[in-house]
Every structure is written in structure tokens, then in C-alpha cells.
C-alpha atoms as a printed R data frame, in Angstrom:
    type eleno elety resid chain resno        x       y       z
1   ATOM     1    CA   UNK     A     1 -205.179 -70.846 117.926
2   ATOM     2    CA   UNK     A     2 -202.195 -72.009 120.016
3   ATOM     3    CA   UNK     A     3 -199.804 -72.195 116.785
4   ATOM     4    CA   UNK     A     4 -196.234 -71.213 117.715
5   ATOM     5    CA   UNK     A     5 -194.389 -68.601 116.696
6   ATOM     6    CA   UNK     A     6 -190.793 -69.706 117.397
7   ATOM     7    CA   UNK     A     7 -189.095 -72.681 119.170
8   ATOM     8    CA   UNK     A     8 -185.978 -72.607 121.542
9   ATOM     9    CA   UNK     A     9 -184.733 -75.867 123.030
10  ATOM    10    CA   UNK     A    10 -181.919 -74.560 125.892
11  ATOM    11    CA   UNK     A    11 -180.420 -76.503 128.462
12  ATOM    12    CA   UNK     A    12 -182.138 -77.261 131.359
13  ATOM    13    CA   UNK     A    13 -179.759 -75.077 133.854
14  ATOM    14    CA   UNK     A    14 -180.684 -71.943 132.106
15  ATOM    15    CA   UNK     A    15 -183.357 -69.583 133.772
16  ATOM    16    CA   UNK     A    16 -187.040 -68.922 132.006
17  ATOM    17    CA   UNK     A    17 -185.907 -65.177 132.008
18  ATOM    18    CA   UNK     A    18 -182.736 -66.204 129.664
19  ATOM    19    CA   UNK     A    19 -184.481 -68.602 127.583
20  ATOM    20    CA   UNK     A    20 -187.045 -66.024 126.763
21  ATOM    21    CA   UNK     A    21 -184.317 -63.696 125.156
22  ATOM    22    CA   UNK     A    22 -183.160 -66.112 123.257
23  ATOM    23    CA   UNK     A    23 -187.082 -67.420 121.975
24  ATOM    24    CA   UNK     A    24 -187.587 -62.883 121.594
25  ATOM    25    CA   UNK     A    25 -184.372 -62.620 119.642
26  ATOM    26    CA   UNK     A    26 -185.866 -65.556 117.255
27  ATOM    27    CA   UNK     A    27 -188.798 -63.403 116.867
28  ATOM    28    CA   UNK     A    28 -187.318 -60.091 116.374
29  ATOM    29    CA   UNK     A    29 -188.012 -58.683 112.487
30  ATOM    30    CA   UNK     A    30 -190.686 -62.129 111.655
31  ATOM    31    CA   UNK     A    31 -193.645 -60.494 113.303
32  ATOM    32    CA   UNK     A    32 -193.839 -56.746 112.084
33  ATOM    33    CA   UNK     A    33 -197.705 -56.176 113.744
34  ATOM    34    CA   UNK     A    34 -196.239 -57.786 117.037
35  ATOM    35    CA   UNK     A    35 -196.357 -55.452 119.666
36  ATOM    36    CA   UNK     A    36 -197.596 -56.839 122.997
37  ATOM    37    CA   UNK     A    37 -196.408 -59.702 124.906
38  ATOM    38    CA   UNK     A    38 -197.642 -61.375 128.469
39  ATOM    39    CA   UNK     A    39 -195.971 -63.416 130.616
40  ATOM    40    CA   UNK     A    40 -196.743 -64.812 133.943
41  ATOM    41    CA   UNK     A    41 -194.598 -63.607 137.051
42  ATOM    42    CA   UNK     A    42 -191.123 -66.042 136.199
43  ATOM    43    CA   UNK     A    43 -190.417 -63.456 133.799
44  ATOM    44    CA   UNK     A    44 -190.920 -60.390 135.810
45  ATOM    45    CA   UNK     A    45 -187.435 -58.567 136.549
46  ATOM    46    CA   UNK     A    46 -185.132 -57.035 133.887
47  ATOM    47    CA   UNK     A    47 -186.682 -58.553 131.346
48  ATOM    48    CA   UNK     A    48 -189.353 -56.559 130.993
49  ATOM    49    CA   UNK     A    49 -187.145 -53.423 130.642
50  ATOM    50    CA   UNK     A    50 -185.078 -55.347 127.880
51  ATOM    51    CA   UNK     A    51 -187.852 -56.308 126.004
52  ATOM    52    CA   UNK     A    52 -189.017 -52.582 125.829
53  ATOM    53    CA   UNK     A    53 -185.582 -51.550 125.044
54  ATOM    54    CA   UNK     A    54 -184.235 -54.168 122.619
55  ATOM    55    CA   UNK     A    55 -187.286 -54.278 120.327
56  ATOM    56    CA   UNK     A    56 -189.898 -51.554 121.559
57  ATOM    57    CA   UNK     A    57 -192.597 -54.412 122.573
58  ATOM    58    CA   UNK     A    58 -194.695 -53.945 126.034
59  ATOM    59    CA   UNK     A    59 -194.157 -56.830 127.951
60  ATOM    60    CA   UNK     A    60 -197.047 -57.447 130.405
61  ATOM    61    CA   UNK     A    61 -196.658 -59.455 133.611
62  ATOM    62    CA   UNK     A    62 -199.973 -61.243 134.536
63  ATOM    63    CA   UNK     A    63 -199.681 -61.678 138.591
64  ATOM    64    CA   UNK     A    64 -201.790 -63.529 140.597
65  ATOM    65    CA   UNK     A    65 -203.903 -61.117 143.176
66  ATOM    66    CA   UNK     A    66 -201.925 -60.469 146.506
67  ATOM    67    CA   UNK     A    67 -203.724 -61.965 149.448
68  ATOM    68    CA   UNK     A    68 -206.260 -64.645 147.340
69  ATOM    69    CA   UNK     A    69 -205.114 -68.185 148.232
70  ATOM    70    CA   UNK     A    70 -205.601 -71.191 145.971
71  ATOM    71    CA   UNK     A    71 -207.339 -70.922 142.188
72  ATOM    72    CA   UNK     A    72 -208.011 -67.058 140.390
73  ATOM    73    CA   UNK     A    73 -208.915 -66.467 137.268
74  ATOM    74    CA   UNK     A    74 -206.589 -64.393 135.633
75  ATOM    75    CA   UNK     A    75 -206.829 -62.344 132.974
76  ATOM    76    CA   UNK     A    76 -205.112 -63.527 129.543
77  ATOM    77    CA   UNK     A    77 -204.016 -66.435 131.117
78  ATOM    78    CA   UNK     A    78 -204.995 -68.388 128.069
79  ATOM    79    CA   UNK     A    79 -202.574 -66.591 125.978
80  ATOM    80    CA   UNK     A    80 -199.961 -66.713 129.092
81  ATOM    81    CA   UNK     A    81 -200.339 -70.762 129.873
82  ATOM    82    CA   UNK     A    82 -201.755 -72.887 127.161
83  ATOM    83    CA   UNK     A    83 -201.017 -75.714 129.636
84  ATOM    84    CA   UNK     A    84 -204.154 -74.206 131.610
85  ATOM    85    CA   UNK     A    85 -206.542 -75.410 128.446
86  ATOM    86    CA   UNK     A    86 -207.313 -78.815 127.974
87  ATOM    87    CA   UNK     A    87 -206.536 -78.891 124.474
88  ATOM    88    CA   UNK     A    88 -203.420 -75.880 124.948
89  ATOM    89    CA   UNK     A    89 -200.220 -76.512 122.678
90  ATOM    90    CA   UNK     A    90 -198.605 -78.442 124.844
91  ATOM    91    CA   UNK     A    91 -201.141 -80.670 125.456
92  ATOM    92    CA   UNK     A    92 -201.321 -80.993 121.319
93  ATOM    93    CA   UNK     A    93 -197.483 -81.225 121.186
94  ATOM    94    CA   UNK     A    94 -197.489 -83.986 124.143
95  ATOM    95    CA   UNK     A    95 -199.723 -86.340 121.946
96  ATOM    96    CA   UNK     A    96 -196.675 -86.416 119.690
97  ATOM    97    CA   UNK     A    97 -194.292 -89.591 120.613
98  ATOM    98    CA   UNK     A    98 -191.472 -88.559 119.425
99  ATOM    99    CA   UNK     A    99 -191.750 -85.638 122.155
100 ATOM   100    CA   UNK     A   100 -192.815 -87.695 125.078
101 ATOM   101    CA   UNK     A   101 -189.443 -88.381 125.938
102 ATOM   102    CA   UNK     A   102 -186.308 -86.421 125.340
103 ATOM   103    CA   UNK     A   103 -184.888 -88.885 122.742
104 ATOM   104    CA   UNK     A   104 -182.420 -86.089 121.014
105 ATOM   105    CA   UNK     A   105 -178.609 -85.357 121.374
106 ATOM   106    CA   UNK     A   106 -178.976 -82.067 120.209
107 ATOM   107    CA   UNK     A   107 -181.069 -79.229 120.847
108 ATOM   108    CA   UNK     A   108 -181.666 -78.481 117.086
109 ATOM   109    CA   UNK     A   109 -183.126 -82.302 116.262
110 ATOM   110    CA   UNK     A   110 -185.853 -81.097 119.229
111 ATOM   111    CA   UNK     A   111 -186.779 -78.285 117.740
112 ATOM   112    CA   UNK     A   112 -186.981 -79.557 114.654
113 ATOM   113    CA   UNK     A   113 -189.544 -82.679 115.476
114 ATOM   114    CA   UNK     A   114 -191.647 -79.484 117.706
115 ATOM   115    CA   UNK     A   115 -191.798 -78.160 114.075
116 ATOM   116    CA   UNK     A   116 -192.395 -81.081 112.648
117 ATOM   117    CA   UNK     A   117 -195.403 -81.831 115.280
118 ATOM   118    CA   UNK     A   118 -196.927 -78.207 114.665
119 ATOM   119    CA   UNK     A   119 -197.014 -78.868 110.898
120 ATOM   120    CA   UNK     A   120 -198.900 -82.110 111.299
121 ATOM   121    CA   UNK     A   121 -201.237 -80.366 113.709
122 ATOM   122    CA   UNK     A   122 -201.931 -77.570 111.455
123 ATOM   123    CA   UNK     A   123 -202.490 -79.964 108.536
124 ATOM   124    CA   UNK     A   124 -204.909 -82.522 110.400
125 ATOM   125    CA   UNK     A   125 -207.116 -78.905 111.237
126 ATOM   126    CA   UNK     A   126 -206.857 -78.215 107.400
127 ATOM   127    CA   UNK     A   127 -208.188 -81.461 106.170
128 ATOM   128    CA   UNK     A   128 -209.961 -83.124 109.070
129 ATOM   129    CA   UNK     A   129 -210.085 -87.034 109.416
């Protein structure tokens, strides 16, 4: 459904790999069932070793096929990229103003109005216009 499960606004200077321990920490204890993760190949690395160690989670790294050039079809992409679908969560966040432009001084306001944003979302699919 594209609904998130946690929201981490870092700094721009820190790696994907760093910013997704801090987004896995958030998660750690909210989602009992959770169990496997993907990510695309910016993650691979040590991270995938940490994730297994730290919470006992299988961390899958969805890689593009050696030797095939331009557009593939990859498998659980969708869940990997939502950017990839027309209508993905970021393209649902992006509709949001308040998020087209990094308006904020602090990282917490952000991630606050992403809440905010994912509440209206979920309540325009509960009650249609």
C-alpha cells in the first residue's frame, strides 16, 4: 500500500547505508511479524551483516543482472523503489507543498509534516472525495 513504517530526516552528508540504521533502529520492537527486508545495491556492504546481527531480519539485496545494459525488470522492485510506480509514496508525499521544498530548520519539523502528509493520505483513501 506504500504506507510508511518509520521516517528519518538525516543530513545530507550522511551515506544511505548510515541512514538506514538509524530508519532500522526506529523500527526495531514496532513490527514484531517483520522479518524480511530488500534493498537495492546502495545498501549492500556491512549492512546486511548488521541487520542480521542487530535484530535477526534477512536483508535482501535486489541487484540488477551483470552484463544486461539499460532497463530490467527486477524482482520486488516495487517494494524496493516506490519511486519506480507512478503513484509510489514519494510521488504521493511530493503532491504535498509543504514537502516540495525543504522549508524546515530542523530535521524533526520534516518528519513531522512527512507524518502529517501520510495521515492525510491515509484519510482521503478512507473517505474518498
Amino acid at each position: 500500500m506504500g504506507l510508511l513504517l518509520a521516517v528519518v530526516v538525516h543530513p545530507a552528508n550522511l551515506q544511505d547505508r548510515d541512514g538506514a540504521r538509524l530508519v532500522l533502529r526506529d523500527l526495531a520492537g514496532r513490527f514484531p511479524r517483520l522479518r524480511q527486508l530488500w534493498a537495492d545495491g546502495g545498501y549492500a556492504g556491512q549492512l546486511v551483516d548488521w541487520v542480521q546481527e542487530h535484530w535477526g531480519w534477512m536483508l535482501t539485496i535486489v541487484r540488477r543482472p551483470q552484463g544486461h545494459p539499460g532497463f530490467a525488470v527486477l524482482p520486488r522492485r516495487w517494494v524496493v523503489d516506490p519511486k519506480s510506480l507512478p503513484l509510489g509514496t514519494l510521488a504521493w508525499l511530493s503532491r504535498c507543498r509543504r514537502l516540495s521544498k525543504d522549508y524546515e530548520g530542523l530535521p524533526v519539523t520534516s518528519e513531522a509534516w512527512v507524518h502529517i502528509a501520510m495521515i492525510q493520505l491515509m484519510l482521503r483513501r478512507l473517505q474518498p472525495l
